[in-house]
Short mmCIF file of C-alpha atoms and ligand atoms in Angstrom, two decimals:
data_model
loop_
_atom_site.label_atom_id
_atom_site.label_comp_id
_atom_site.label_asym_id
_atom_site.label_seq_id
_atom_site.Cartn_x
_atom_site.Cartn_y
_atom_site.Cartn_z
CA MET A 29 -13.31 -59.10 11.55
CA SER A 30 -16.18 -59.89 14.42
CA LYS A 31 -16.19 -58.46 17.68
CA PHE A 32 -17.37 -62.10 19.08
CA ARG A 33 -16.05 -65.69 19.26
CA THR A 34 -18.78 -69.05 19.22
CA ILE A 35 -16.71 -71.05 22.46
CA TRP A 36 -14.72 -68.49 25.07
CA THR A 37 -14.48 -69.18 29.02
CA THR A 38 -16.13 -67.61 31.42
CA GLU A 39 -14.62 -65.51 35.04
CA ASP A 40 -15.63 -68.62 36.68
CA ARG A 41 -13.70 -70.72 33.93
CA PHE A 42 -16.23 -72.34 32.77
CA VAL A 43 -16.89 -72.21 29.55
CA GLU A 44 -19.20 -70.77 27.20
CA VAL A 45 -21.13 -71.03 23.63
CA ILE A 46 -23.60 -69.63 20.80
CA ASP A 47 -26.93 -72.53 20.76
CA GLN A 48 -26.79 -72.64 16.98
CA ARG A 49 -29.42 -74.56 16.66
CA LYS A 50 -31.00 -70.93 17.64
CA LEU A 51 -29.84 -68.46 14.84
CA PRO A 52 -30.76 -66.49 12.75
CA HIS A 53 -33.19 -65.36 14.80
CA GLU A 54 -31.74 -65.53 18.56
CA TRP A 55 -28.67 -64.93 20.85
CA VAL A 56 -28.75 -67.55 23.02
CA VAL A 57 -25.68 -67.77 25.40
CA VAL A 58 -24.93 -71.36 26.78
CA LYS A 59 -22.97 -72.92 29.87
CA LEU A 60 -21.17 -75.72 29.73
CA GLU A 61 -19.97 -76.70 33.57
CA THR A 62 -19.82 -80.20 32.90
CA TYR A 63 -17.96 -82.54 30.09
CA GLU A 64 -22.04 -84.09 29.51
CA ASP A 65 -22.71 -80.31 28.68
CA ALA A 66 -20.65 -80.22 26.19
CA GLU A 67 -21.29 -83.93 25.12
CA LEU A 68 -25.10 -82.78 24.82
CA ALA A 69 -24.23 -79.73 22.66
CA ILE A 70 -21.74 -81.31 19.99
CA LYS A 71 -24.48 -83.97 20.11
CA GLU A 72 -27.35 -81.34 19.99
CA MET A 73 -25.77 -78.70 17.45
CA THR A 74 -26.10 -76.88 19.84
CA VAL A 75 -22.26 -76.49 18.20
CA ARG A 76 -21.61 -78.09 15.58
CA GLY A 77 -18.62 -76.85 12.18
CA ALA A 78 -15.80 -79.70 12.83
CA PRO A 79 -12.97 -77.34 14.27
CA LEU A 80 -15.59 -75.70 16.36
CA ILE A 81 -16.97 -79.82 17.74
CA GLY A 82 -12.77 -80.40 18.35
CA ALA A 83 -12.92 -77.04 20.40
CA THR A 84 -16.03 -77.86 22.42
CA ALA A 85 -14.71 -81.72 23.77
CA ALA A 86 -11.93 -80.57 24.55
CA TYR A 87 -12.96 -77.70 26.77
CA GLY A 88 -15.30 -80.78 28.31
CA ILE A 89 -12.61 -82.98 28.53
CA TYR A 90 -10.04 -80.21 31.41
CA LEU A 91 -14.83 -80.12 32.57
CA ALA A 92 -14.02 -83.35 33.98
CA VAL A 93 -10.97 -83.10 35.01
CA ARG A 94 -12.04 -79.89 37.32
CA GLU A 95 -15.50 -82.29 38.41
CA MET A 96 -12.90 -84.89 39.40
CA ILE A 97 -10.43 -82.94 41.52
CA GLU A 98 -13.42 -80.80 42.85
CA GLU A 99 -15.67 -84.16 43.69
CA GLU A 100 -12.81 -86.51 44.66
CA LEU A 101 -13.27 -88.54 41.98
CA ASP A 102 -11.43 -91.13 41.09
CA PRO A 103 -9.08 -90.44 38.14
CA SER A 104 -11.21 -92.81 36.01
CA PHE A 105 -14.20 -90.44 35.94
CA VAL A 106 -11.61 -88.82 32.86
CA ASP A 107 -11.49 -91.53 30.64
CA GLU A 108 -15.47 -91.77 31.05
CA ALA A 109 -15.23 -87.88 29.82
CA PHE A 110 -13.77 -89.02 26.76
CA SER A 111 -14.90 -91.39 25.49
CA ALA A 112 -18.37 -90.19 26.05
CA LEU A 113 -17.53 -87.92 24.45
CA ARG A 114 -15.31 -89.38 21.35
CA ALA A 115 -19.31 -91.09 20.66
CA SER A 116 -20.58 -87.63 20.08
CA ARG A 117 -20.39 -87.27 16.44
CA PRO A 118 -18.36 -89.88 15.02
CA THR A 119 -17.61 -87.86 11.06
CA ALA A 120 -15.63 -84.42 11.49
CA VAL A 121 -11.77 -86.19 12.48
CA ASN A 122 -11.23 -82.67 14.56
CA LEU A 123 -13.59 -83.74 17.88
CA PHE A 124 -10.48 -87.61 17.42
CA TRP A 125 -7.75 -85.52 16.88
CA ALA A 126 -8.65 -82.54 20.01
CA LEU A 127 -9.08 -85.33 23.01
CA ASP A 128 -6.25 -87.05 21.39
CA LYS A 129 -3.78 -83.33 21.94
CA MET A 130 -5.97 -83.19 25.84
CA GLN A 131 -4.53 -87.56 25.84
CA LYS A 132 -1.62 -86.84 25.09
CA ALA A 133 -1.13 -83.35 27.25
CA LEU A 134 -2.50 -84.98 30.53
CA ASP A 135 -0.56 -88.10 30.10
CA GLU A 136 2.78 -86.51 30.32
CA SER A 137 1.32 -83.53 32.90
CA THR A 138 1.20 -83.79 36.79
CA ASP A 139 -0.49 -80.76 36.70
CA PHE A 140 -3.83 -81.45 35.20
CA LEU A 141 -6.08 -78.66 35.36
CA THR A 142 -3.70 -76.14 34.04
CA THR A 143 -2.76 -78.77 30.78
CA ALA A 144 -6.17 -79.35 30.33
CA TRP A 145 -6.82 -75.99 30.68
CA ASP A 146 -4.05 -74.73 28.38
CA MET A 147 -4.02 -77.78 25.97
CA ALA A 148 -7.47 -76.05 25.46
CA GLY A 149 -6.69 -72.85 25.14
CA GLN A 150 -4.04 -73.43 22.39
CA ILE A 151 -6.45 -75.74 20.30
CA VAL A 152 -9.07 -72.59 19.63
CA GLU A 153 -6.56 -70.28 19.11
CA GLU A 154 -5.16 -71.93 17.07
CA ASP A 155 -7.24 -72.72 14.92
CA ILE A 156 -8.20 -68.96 15.00
CA GLU A 157 -4.77 -68.81 13.43
CA THR A 158 -5.39 -71.49 11.30
CA CYS A 159 -8.14 -70.05 9.46
CA ARG A 160 -6.62 -66.93 9.03
CA MET A 161 -3.75 -68.52 7.29
CA ILE A 162 -6.17 -70.52 5.10
CA GLY A 163 -7.86 -66.88 3.87
CA VAL A 164 -4.23 -65.62 3.08
CA HIS A 165 -3.24 -68.32 0.69
CA GLY A 166 -7.21 -68.51 -0.27
CA LEU A 167 -7.61 -64.07 -1.20
CA PRO A 168 -5.59 -64.65 -4.41
CA ILE A 169 -7.76 -67.21 -5.93
CA ILE A 170 -10.57 -64.83 -5.57
CA GLU A 171 -8.62 -62.14 -6.52
CA GLU A 172 -7.32 -64.06 -9.74
CA ILE A 173 -10.85 -64.54 -10.56
CA SER A 174 -11.87 -61.02 -9.98
CA ASN A 175 -8.84 -59.65 -12.59
CA ARG A 176 -10.56 -62.45 -15.66
CA LYS A 177 -13.40 -60.88 -14.84
CA LYS A 178 -11.98 -57.44 -14.66
CA GLY A 179 -13.06 -55.97 -11.90
CA GLU A 180 -16.48 -57.61 -11.30
CA THR A 181 -18.13 -59.40 -9.03
CA VAL A 182 -17.12 -63.03 -8.60
CA ASN A 183 -19.63 -65.28 -7.68
CA ILE A 184 -18.66 -68.14 -5.47
CA LEU A 185 -21.14 -71.20 -4.15
CA THR A 186 -21.06 -73.13 -1.02
CA HIS A 187 -22.29 -75.46 1.08
CA CYS A 188 -23.30 -75.91 4.81
CA ASN A 189 -21.56 -73.51 6.84
CA ALA A 190 -17.88 -74.24 6.87
CA GLY A 191 -17.78 -69.98 8.42
CA MET A 192 -16.78 -69.15 11.56
CA LEU A 193 -19.62 -70.53 13.93
CA GLY A 194 -18.27 -73.56 12.63
CA CYS A 195 -14.76 -72.36 13.51
CA ILE A 196 -13.80 -69.81 16.56
CA GLU A 197 -12.77 -67.35 13.89
CA TRP A 198 -12.86 -66.47 10.50
CA GLY A 199 -14.00 -69.59 9.90
CA THR A 200 -12.50 -71.79 6.70
CA ILE A 201 -14.31 -71.02 3.95
CA THR A 202 -15.11 -67.75 4.92
CA SER A 203 -11.45 -65.97 5.83
CA PRO A 204 -10.42 -66.25 1.71
CA ILE A 205 -14.21 -64.56 1.42
CA TYR A 206 -13.87 -61.78 4.46
CA GLN A 207 -10.44 -60.94 3.49
CA ALA A 208 -11.04 -60.49 -0.26
CA VAL A 209 -13.92 -58.12 1.07
CA GLN A 210 -11.81 -56.19 3.01
CA LYS A 211 -9.04 -55.73 -0.21
CA GLY A 212 -12.58 -54.61 -1.58
CA ILE A 213 -13.15 -57.25 -4.12
CA LYS A 214 -17.17 -56.97 -5.85
CA VAL A 215 -18.19 -61.21 -3.91
CA HIS A 216 -21.21 -62.96 -4.49
CA VAL A 217 -21.71 -66.04 -2.43
CA TRP A 218 -24.41 -67.76 -3.24
CA VAL A 219 -25.50 -70.09 -0.23
CA ASP A 220 -26.94 -73.65 -0.95
CA GLU A 221 -29.36 -73.81 1.93
CA THR A 222 -28.32 -76.96 3.41
CA ARG A 223 -31.14 -79.45 4.25
CA PRO A 224 -32.60 -80.86 6.70
CA ARG A 225 -30.93 -78.66 9.81
CA ASN A 226 -30.46 -76.25 6.78
CA GLN A 227 -26.59 -74.68 7.98
CA GLY A 228 -26.98 -72.80 4.99
CA SER A 229 -29.79 -70.28 5.72
CA ASN A 230 -29.59 -70.69 9.27
CA LEU A 231 -25.76 -70.07 9.91
CA THR A 232 -23.54 -68.75 6.38
CA CYS A 233 -26.79 -66.38 5.74
CA TYR A 234 -26.89 -65.01 8.90
CA GLU A 235 -23.47 -64.57 9.42
CA LEU A 236 -22.55 -63.22 5.90
CA THR A 237 -25.43 -60.70 6.35
CA ARG A 238 -23.31 -59.40 9.53
CA HIS A 239 -20.22 -59.16 7.60
CA GLY A 240 -22.02 -57.06 5.18
CA VAL A 241 -21.54 -59.92 2.52
CA ASP A 242 -23.75 -59.62 -0.94
CA HIS A 243 -25.11 -63.29 -1.32
CA THR A 244 -28.66 -64.53 -1.82
CA LEU A 245 -30.25 -67.91 -0.92
CA ILE A 246 -30.98 -70.86 -2.54
CA VAL A 247 -32.09 -74.10 -2.24
CA ASP A 248 -30.04 -77.51 -2.19
CA ASN A 249 -30.92 -78.55 -6.01
CA THR A 250 -30.31 -74.96 -7.94
CA GLY A 251 -25.58 -75.23 -8.56
CA GLY A 252 -26.24 -77.09 -11.05
CA HIS A 253 -28.91 -75.30 -12.53
CA LEU A 254 -26.59 -71.84 -12.12
CA MET A 255 -23.57 -73.17 -12.18
CA GLN A 256 -24.84 -74.30 -16.57
CA HIS A 257 -25.75 -70.28 -16.68
CA GLY A 258 -22.38 -68.97 -15.82
CA GLN A 259 -23.17 -67.78 -12.65
CA VAL A 260 -20.94 -69.63 -10.52
CA ASP A 261 -16.76 -68.56 -10.26
CA MET A 262 -15.90 -71.32 -7.64
CA VAL A 263 -17.35 -73.28 -5.41
CA ILE A 264 -15.67 -73.96 -2.01
CA VAL A 265 -16.50 -76.03 0.73
CA GLY A 266 -15.08 -77.16 4.45
CA THR A 267 -14.35 -80.52 5.33
CA ASP A 268 -15.22 -82.44 8.18
CA ARG A 269 -12.54 -84.79 7.37
CA THR A 270 -10.28 -85.86 4.59
CA THR A 271 -8.10 -88.40 3.67
CA ARG A 272 -4.73 -88.68 3.02
CA SER A 273 -5.66 -89.23 -0.35
CA GLY A 274 -8.01 -86.31 -0.84
CA ASP A 275 -10.92 -87.64 -0.92
CA VAL A 276 -13.32 -84.76 1.15
CA ALA A 277 -15.92 -86.36 3.51
CA ASN A 278 -18.61 -82.89 4.69
CA LYS A 279 -21.88 -82.32 4.87
CA ILE A 280 -24.36 -84.64 1.94
CA GLY A 281 -24.82 -83.09 -1.26
CA THR A 282 -20.98 -81.78 -2.18
CA TYR A 283 -20.89 -84.00 -3.92
CA LEU A 284 -23.66 -82.92 -6.00
CA LYS A 285 -21.60 -79.42 -6.18
CA ALA A 286 -19.07 -81.24 -7.03
CA LEU A 287 -20.33 -83.58 -9.66
CA ALA A 288 -22.04 -80.23 -11.10
CA ALA A 289 -18.72 -78.52 -11.15
CA LYS A 290 -16.97 -80.85 -12.31
CA ASP A 291 -19.53 -81.18 -15.57
CA ASN A 292 -18.83 -77.35 -16.16
CA GLN A 293 -14.97 -76.98 -15.29
CA VAL A 294 -16.06 -74.20 -12.59
CA PRO A 295 -13.17 -75.19 -9.40
CA PHE A 296 -14.20 -76.74 -6.83
CA TYR A 297 -11.84 -75.86 -3.83
CA VAL A 298 -12.24 -77.75 -1.00
CA ALA A 299 -10.74 -75.47 2.78
CA LEU A 300 -9.41 -77.52 4.90
CA PRO A 301 -7.40 -76.91 8.34
CA SER A 302 -4.84 -79.59 8.67
CA THR A 303 -6.63 -79.92 12.27
CA THR A 304 -8.93 -82.10 9.36
CA LEU A 305 -6.59 -84.72 8.03
CA ASP A 306 -7.27 -88.05 8.53
CA MET A 307 -3.93 -89.54 7.58
CA THR A 308 -4.46 -92.74 8.77
CA ILE A 309 -7.34 -94.25 6.31
CA ARG A 310 -7.26 -93.56 1.80
CA ASP A 311 -10.02 -94.85 1.14
CA GLY A 312 -12.52 -92.06 2.04
CA LEU A 313 -16.13 -94.27 0.68
CA THR A 314 -15.64 -97.20 2.30
CA GLU A 315 -13.54 -95.74 5.55
CA ILE A 316 -14.59 -92.13 6.71
CA PRO A 317 -17.99 -92.79 9.49
CA ILE A 318 -21.28 -91.67 8.31
CA GLU A 319 -23.27 -90.01 10.63
CA GLU A 320 -27.01 -90.66 10.53
CA ARG A 321 -29.25 -88.89 12.59
CA ASN A 322 -33.19 -89.15 13.41
CA GLN A 323 -35.26 -89.01 11.07
CA ASP A 324 -37.55 -86.22 12.24
CA GLU A 325 -35.09 -83.60 11.41
CA VAL A 326 -36.00 -84.77 7.40
CA ARG A 327 -39.65 -85.08 8.62
CA TYR A 328 -39.85 -81.54 9.92
CA SER A 329 -39.08 -78.09 9.08
CA THR A 330 -37.95 -75.66 11.88
CA GLY A 331 -38.35 -71.93 11.13
CA LYS A 332 -40.08 -68.51 13.12
CA ALA A 333 -43.57 -68.77 11.89
CA GLN A 334 -45.04 -65.97 10.23
CA SER A 335 -47.77 -65.88 12.51
CA THR A 336 -46.77 -66.04 15.64
CA GLY A 337 -43.00 -65.19 15.09
CA LYS A 338 -42.17 -67.80 17.01
CA ILE A 339 -39.66 -70.31 16.15
CA GLU A 340 -41.62 -73.56 15.62
CA SER A 341 -41.54 -76.83 13.71
CA VAL A 342 -43.43 -77.85 11.85
CA LEU A 343 -44.78 -81.52 9.51
CA ILE A 344 -43.88 -82.27 5.85
CA CYS A 345 -44.85 -85.24 4.67
CA PRO A 346 -47.41 -87.15 6.01
CA GLU A 347 -47.21 -88.79 9.64
CA THR A 348 -46.53 -92.28 8.95
CA THR A 349 -43.35 -91.55 6.52
CA LYS A 350 -40.38 -92.62 6.91
CA ALA A 351 -36.99 -90.74 6.04
CA ALA A 352 -33.17 -91.35 5.44
CA ASN A 353 -31.07 -88.81 6.78
CA TYR A 354 -26.77 -88.61 5.99
CA GLY A 355 -25.46 -86.58 7.69
CA PHE A 356 -22.55 -86.36 4.69
CA ASP A 357 -21.45 -87.82 2.11
CA VAL A 358 -17.96 -88.43 0.25
CA THR A 359 -16.22 -86.91 -2.32
CA PRO A 360 -13.16 -88.53 -4.32
CA ALA A 361 -10.55 -86.66 -4.58
CA ARG A 362 -10.76 -86.51 -8.15
CA LEU A 363 -13.47 -83.99 -8.09
CA VAL A 364 -11.29 -81.58 -5.97
CA SER A 365 -9.81 -78.40 -7.85
CA LYS A 366 -7.04 -78.30 -5.38
CA LEU A 367 -7.30 -78.03 -1.06
CA ILE A 368 -6.64 -74.68 0.58
CA THR A 369 -4.13 -75.31 4.22
CA GLU A 370 -2.94 -72.40 6.08
CA ARG A 371 0.45 -74.05 4.37
CA GLY A 372 -0.28 -73.27 1.37
CA ILE A 373 -2.26 -75.12 -1.63
CA CYS A 374 -2.32 -78.35 -2.84
CA ASP A 375 -3.06 -81.21 -5.01
CA ALA A 376 -5.85 -83.20 -3.27
CA SER A 377 -3.60 -86.47 -3.57
CA GLU A 378 -1.48 -88.07 -1.45
CA GLU A 379 1.49 -86.44 -2.68
CA GLY A 380 -0.17 -83.00 -3.32
CA ILE A 381 -0.52 -83.56 0.64
CA LEU A 382 2.92 -84.77 1.81
CA GLU A 383 4.49 -81.51 0.22
CA LEU A 384 2.82 -79.06 2.71
CA PHE A 385 2.56 -80.90 5.70
CA PRO A 386 5.78 -83.98 4.25
CA GLU A 387 5.46 -84.57 8.73
CA TYR A 388 2.75 -87.40 7.49
CA ARG A 389 6.04 -89.64 5.31
O1 MRU B 29 -23.40 -81.53 10.97
P1 MRU B 29 -22.09 -79.62 10.70
O2 MRU B 29 -23.69 -78.67 10.55
O3 MRU B 29 -21.10 -80.47 12.40
O4 MRU B 29 -21.77 -80.12 9.44
C1 MRU B 29 -20.64 -78.49 9.09
C2 MRU B 29 -19.78 -79.32 7.81
O5 MRU B 29 -19.48 -79.71 6.72
C3 MRU B 29 -19.17 -78.09 7.61
O6 MRU B 29 -18.48 -77.73 6.24
C4 MRU B 29 -17.22 -78.69 8.24
O7 MRU B 29 -17.51 -78.83 9.03
C5 MRU B 29 -16.57 -77.65 8.05
S1 MRU B 29 -16.77 -76.17 9.88
C6 MRU B 29 -15.06 -75.41 8.70
#
């Protein structure tokens, strides 16, 4: 597997992340020294992807505790950090899960700094193992298709980036893919570019390239056509929040892929770390808050200019055209073939989820 993580600590006990806004063209490392740095990194999508947002927020709390102690600030400073980080992005529930875990650990502790440092580290390590296990459980699905096709290439379509860049290592959807490739199974990935921020073309293509996985970039509207022509054996996507009944919020456009998959009898899988479960809600359509981002993300497109070799943004509509920028949509459970979790595979239903996670009964 890859030799890097997406978040790590430094010798002076600060935190570093990769500036994902610059990939695939530039590898820029950003140091987070305050909770405001962590908050901004999440808001501006220097880091993104549900598990990585959670881990960054956890370290944000550690940084706030550190500053409180070093600068002899009032404990309300840490409360402010919790509020600010909670408000940094609304949809991915891992953010709130990680902050709740940090809060509980601090509430039960007297040595705040050690507790915050250890708990943030634990969140990171747990995510790595969770993703690895999603791969262990997802691998047989790819293997079965490969066997059925007598060793011919398995064509997998994905949307956005639910790879290691959205997590710490392995990724959720990429873990079964990387494990299949390691096992010598022939895999090819169709990568949706995922407008407007192009997590597919910028990030998924980047990490598949780094891992030597055969892939082809497609514009977001191509998947249905490919499915109609038997070019997709399975779809696998990530999730930012999955409800008790198995409704899945993921990057905008996921729902349309699920509809096309259903119409073409292509299995549609969701790679689901349990940290992304929101067992407090049932109806994804009405109960999951959908992020709306700045319209300029749609009005402009960013990439490396052919003429200058520099990263540039270009306007792609008339100056006065307004844009709507919904970050996520909800795929109803009935369109999801199976959920692939760290504990195994289950139906996208309350019963299915509870079988694997009985602690939520
Ligand atoms: O807006 P982003 O890039 O944070 O959205 C990320 C996604 O939608 C991913 O598919 C999801 O978080 C899963 S990451 C393992």
